[in-house]
mmCIF file of C-alpha atoms and ligand atoms in Angstrom:
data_model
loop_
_atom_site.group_PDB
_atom_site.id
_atom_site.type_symbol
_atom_site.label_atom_id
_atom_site.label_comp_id
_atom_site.label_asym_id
_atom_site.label_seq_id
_atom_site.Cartn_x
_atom_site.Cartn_y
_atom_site.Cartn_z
ATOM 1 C CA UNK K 1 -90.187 152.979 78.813
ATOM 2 C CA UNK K 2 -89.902 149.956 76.566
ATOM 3 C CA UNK K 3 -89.338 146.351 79.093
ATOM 4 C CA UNK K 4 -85.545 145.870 77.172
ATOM 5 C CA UNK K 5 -84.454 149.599 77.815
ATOM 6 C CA UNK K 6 -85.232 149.103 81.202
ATOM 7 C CA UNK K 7 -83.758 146.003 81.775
ATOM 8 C CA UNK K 8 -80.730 147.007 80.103
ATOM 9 C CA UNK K 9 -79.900 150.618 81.295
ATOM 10 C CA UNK K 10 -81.091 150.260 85.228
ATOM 11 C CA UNK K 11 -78.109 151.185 87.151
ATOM 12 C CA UNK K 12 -78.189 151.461 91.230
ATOM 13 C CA UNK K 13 -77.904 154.416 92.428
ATOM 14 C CA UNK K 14 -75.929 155.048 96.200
ATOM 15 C CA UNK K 15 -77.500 158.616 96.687
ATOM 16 C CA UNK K 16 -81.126 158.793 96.656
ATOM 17 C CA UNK K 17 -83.825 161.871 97.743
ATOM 18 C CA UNK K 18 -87.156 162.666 97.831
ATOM 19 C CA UNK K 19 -89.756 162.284 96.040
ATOM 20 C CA UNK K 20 -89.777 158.544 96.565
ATOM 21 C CA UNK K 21 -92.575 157.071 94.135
ATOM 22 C CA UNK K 22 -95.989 158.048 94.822
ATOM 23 C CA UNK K 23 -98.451 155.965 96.489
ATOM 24 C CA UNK K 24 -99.713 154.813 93.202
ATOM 25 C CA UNK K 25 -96.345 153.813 91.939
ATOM 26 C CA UNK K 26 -95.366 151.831 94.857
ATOM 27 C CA UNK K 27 -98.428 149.893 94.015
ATOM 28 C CA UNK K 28 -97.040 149.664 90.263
ATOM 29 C CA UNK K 29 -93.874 148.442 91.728
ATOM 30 C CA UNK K 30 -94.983 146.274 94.479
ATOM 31 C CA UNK K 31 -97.359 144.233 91.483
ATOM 32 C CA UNK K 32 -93.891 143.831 89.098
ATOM 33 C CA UNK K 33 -92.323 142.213 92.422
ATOM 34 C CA UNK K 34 -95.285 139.789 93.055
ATOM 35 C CA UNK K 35 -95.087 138.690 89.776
ATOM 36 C CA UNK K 36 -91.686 137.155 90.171
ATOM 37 C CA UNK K 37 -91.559 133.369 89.242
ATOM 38 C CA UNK K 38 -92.170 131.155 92.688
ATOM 39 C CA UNK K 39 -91.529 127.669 92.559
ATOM 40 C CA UNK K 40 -94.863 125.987 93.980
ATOM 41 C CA UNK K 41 -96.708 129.243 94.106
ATOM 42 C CA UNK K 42 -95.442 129.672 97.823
ATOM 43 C CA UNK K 43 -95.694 133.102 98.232
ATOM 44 C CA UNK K 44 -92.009 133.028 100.479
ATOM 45 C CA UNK K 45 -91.647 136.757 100.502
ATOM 46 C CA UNK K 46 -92.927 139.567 102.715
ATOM 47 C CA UNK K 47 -92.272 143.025 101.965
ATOM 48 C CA UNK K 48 -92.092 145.862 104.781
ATOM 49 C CA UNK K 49 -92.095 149.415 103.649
ATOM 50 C CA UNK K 50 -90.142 151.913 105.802
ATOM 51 C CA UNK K 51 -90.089 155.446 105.133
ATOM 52 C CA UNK K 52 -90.541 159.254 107.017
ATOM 53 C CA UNK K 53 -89.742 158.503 110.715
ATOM 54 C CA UNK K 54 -89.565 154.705 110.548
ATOM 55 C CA UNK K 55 -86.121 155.121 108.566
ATOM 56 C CA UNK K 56 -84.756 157.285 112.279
ATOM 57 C CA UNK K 57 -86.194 153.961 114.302
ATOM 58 C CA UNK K 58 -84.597 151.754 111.860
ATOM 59 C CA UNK K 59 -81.370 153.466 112.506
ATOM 60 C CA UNK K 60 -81.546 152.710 116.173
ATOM 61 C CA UNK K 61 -82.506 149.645 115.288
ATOM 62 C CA UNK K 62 -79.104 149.158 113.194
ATOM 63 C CA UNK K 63 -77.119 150.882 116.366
ATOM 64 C CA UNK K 64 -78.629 148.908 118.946
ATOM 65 C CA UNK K 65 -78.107 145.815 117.581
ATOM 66 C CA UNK K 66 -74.815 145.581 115.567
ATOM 67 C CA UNK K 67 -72.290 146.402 117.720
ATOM 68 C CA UNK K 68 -70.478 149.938 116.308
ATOM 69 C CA UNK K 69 -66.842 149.932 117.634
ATOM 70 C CA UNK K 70 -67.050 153.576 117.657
ATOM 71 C CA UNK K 71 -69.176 156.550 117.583
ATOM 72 C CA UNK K 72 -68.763 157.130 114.250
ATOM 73 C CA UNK K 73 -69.997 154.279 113.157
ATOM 74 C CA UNK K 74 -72.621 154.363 115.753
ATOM 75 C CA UNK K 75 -73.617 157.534 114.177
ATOM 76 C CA UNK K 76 -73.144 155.773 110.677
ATOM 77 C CA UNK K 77 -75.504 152.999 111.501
ATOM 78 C CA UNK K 78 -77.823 155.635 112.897
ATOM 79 C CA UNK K 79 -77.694 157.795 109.657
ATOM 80 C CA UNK K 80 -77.420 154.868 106.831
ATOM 81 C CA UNK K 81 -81.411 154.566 106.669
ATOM 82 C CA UNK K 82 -81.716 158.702 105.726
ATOM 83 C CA UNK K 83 -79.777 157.649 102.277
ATOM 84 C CA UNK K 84 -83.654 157.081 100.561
ATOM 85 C CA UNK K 85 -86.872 158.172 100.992
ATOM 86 C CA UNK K 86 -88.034 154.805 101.079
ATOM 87 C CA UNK K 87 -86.837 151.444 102.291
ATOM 88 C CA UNK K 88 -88.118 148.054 101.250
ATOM 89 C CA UNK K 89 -87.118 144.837 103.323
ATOM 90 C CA UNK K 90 -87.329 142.173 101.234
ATOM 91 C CA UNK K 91 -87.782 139.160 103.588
ATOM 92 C CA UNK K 92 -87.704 135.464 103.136
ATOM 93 C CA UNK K 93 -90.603 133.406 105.227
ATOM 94 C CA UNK K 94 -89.411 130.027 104.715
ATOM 95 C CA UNK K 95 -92.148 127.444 103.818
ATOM 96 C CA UNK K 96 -92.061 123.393 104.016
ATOM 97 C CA UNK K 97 -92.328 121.944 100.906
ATOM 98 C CA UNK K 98 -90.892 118.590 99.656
ATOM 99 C CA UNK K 99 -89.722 120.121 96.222
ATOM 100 C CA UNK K 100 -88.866 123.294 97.000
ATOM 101 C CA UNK K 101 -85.626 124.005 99.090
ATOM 102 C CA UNK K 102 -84.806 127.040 100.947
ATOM 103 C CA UNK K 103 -82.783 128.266 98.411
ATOM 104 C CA UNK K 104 -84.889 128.350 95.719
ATOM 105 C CA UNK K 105 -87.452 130.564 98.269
ATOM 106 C CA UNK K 106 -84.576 132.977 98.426
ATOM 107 C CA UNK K 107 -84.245 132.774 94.718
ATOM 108 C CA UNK K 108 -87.790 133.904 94.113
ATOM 109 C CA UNK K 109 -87.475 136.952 96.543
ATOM 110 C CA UNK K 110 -84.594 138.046 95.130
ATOM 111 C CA UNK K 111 -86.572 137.672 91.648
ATOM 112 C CA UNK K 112 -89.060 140.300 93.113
ATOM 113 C CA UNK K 113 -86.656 142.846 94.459
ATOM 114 C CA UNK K 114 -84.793 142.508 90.674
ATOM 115 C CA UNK K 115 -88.991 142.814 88.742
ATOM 116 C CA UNK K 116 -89.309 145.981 91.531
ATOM 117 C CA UNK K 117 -85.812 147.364 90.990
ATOM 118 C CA UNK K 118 -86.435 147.284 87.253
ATOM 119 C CA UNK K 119 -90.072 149.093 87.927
ATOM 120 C CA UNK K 120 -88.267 151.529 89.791
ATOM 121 C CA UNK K 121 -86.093 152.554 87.529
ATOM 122 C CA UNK K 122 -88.858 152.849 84.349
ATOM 123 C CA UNK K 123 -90.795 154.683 86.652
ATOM 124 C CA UNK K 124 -88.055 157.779 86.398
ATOM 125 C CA UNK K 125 -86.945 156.900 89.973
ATOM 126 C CA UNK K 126 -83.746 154.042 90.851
ATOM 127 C CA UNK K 127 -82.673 152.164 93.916
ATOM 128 C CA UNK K 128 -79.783 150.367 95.134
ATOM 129 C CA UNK K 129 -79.909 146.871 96.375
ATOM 130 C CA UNK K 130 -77.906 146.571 99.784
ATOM 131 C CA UNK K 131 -77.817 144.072 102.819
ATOM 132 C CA UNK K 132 -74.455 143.829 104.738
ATOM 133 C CA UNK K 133 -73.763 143.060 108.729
ATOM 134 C CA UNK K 134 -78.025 144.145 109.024
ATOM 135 C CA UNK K 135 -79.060 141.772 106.711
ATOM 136 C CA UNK K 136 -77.642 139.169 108.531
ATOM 137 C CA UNK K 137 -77.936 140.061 112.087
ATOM 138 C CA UNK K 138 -80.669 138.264 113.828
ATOM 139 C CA UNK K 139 -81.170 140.665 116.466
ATOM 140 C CA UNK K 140 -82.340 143.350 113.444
ATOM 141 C CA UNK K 141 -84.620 140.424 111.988
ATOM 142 C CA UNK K 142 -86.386 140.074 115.463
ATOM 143 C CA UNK K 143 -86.477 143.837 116.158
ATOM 144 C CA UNK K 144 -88.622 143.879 112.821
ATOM 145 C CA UNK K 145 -90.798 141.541 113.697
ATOM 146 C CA UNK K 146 -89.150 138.749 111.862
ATOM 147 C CA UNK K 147 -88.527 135.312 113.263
ATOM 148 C CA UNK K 148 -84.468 133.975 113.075
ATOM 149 C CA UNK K 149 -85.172 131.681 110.160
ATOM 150 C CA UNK K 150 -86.438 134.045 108.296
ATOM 151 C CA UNK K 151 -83.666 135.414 106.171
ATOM 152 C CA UNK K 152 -83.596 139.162 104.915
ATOM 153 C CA UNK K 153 -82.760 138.778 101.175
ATOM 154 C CA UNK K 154 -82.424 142.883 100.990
ATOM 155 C CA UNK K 155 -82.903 146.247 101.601
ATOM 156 C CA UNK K 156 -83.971 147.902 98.697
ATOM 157 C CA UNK K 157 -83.471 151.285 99.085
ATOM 158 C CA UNK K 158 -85.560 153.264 96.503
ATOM 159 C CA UNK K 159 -85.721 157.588 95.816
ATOM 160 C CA UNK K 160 -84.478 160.047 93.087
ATOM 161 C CA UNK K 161 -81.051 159.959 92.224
ATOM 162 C CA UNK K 162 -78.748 162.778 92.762
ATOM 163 C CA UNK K 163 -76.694 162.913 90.257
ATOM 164 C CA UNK K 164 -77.104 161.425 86.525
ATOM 165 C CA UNK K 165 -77.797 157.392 86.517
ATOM 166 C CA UNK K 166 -74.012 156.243 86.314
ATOM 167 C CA UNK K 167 -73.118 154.574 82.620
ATOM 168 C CA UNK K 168 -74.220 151.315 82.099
ATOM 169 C CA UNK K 169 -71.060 148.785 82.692
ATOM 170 C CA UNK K 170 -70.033 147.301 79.283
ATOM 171 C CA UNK K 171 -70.497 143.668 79.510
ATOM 172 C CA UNK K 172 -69.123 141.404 76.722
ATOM 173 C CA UNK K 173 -71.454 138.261 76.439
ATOM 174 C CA UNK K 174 -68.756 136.272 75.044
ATOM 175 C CA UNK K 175 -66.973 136.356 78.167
ATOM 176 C CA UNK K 176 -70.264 135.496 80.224
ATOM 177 C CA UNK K 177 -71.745 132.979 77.540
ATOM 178 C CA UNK K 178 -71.112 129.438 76.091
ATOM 179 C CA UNK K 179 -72.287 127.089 73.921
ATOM 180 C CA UNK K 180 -72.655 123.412 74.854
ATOM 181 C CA UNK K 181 -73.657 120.081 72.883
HETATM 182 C C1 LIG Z 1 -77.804 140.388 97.117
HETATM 183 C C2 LIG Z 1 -77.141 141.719 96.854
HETATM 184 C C3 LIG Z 1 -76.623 142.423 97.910
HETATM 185 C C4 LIG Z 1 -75.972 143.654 97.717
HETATM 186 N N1 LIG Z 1 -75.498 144.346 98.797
HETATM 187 C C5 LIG Z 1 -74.899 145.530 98.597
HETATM 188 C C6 LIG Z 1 -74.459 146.306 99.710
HETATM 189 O O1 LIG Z 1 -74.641 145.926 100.868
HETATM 190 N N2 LIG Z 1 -73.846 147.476 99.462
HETATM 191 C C7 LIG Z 1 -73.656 147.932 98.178
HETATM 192 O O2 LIG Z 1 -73.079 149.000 98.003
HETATM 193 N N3 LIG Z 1 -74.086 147.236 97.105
HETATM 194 C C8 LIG Z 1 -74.703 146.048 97.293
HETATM 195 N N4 LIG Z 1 -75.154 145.342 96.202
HETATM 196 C C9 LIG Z 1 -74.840 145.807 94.842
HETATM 197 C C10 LIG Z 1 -75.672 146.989 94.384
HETATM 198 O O3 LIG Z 1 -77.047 146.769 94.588
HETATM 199 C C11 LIG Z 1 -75.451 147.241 92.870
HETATM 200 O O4 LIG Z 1 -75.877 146.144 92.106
HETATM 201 C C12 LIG Z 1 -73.996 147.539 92.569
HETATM 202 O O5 LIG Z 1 -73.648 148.767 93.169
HETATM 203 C C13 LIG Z 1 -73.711 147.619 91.075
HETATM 204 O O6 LIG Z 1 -74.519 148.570 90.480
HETATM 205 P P1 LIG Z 1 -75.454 148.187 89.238
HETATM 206 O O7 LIG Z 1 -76.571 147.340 89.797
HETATM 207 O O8 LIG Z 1 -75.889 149.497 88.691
HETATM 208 O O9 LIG Z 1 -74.584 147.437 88.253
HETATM 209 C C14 LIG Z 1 -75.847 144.146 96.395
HETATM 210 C C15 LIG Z 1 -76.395 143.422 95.331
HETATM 211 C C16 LIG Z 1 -77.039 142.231 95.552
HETATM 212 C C17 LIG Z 1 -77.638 141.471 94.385
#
């Protein structure tokens, strides 16, 4: 697939199934996301790849730690990992640098997940980018081995789609786009 059409035509996908890429792919994938632009060549991002079993213990991770008021949504925390294949956490490491603030660390992770999300999708496979109360929860962060300052920037959840890619949203440049000077 030609870099334009796949820049153009990815779509996210909610419903995803096996087969998730193949071990090869991922390493396809995995090279478009390290290739994202970096401001000081920091390297801010870590990547942890959660699939088979590991999505179950990341449910109880999700139920253990982010207080369902029921036991449906207990049992929706449980079950939310089981919508791919294959999970990757897309994690900021924050580094010290005198010209390069914390959000422009975030900036190049989320860069990554976009180059892999793109991969994905001209691989014959798609993804949806989600975080939510998870993301955010610094009880989940520790519980994957990541310190509280570290911030997770996403959970890319990646697999075959069910159902036809959804149409691409019209966007009108015009409404996106000026001119100035
Ligand atoms: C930082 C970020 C966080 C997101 N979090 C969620 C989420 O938690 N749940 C969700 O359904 N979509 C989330 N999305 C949006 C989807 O990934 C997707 O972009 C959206 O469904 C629109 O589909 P499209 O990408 O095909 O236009 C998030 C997107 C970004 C960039």
């Amino acid at each position: 697939m030609d870099a334009l059409d796949a820049l153009q035509n990815r779509t996210a996908s909610p419903r995803l199934v096996e087969p998730a890429p193949s071990q090869d792919e991922l390493q396809e994938i995995l090279k478009a996301g390290l290739r994202a632009p970096d401001h000081g060549m920091l390297r801010p991002w870590h990547f942890l790849l959660i699939s088979g079993e590991g999505r179950e213990k990341l449910g109880q991770v999700f139920a253990a730690n982010l207080e369902p008021e029921s036991e449906q949504e207990k049992e929706k925390l449980l079950n939310s990992p089981l919508r791919a294949p294959l999970i990757i956490v897309a994690v900021t490491r924050f580094k010290e640098h005198p010209k390069v603030p914390n959000i422009e660390q975030v900036c190049a992770t989320a860069a990554a997940v976009q180059n892999m999300s793109v991969a994905i999708h001209a691989l014959g496979y798609s993804s949806i980018w989600r975080t939510g109360k998870a993301a955010f929860s610094t009880a989940v962060k520790e519980a994957l081995g990541f310190a509280a300052t570290d911030e997770i920037v996403g959970f890319l959840y990646v697999g075959t789609p069910t159902f036809a890619d959804r149409p691409v949203p019209e966007n009108k440049i015009e409404d996106y786009v000026s001119t100035w000077g």
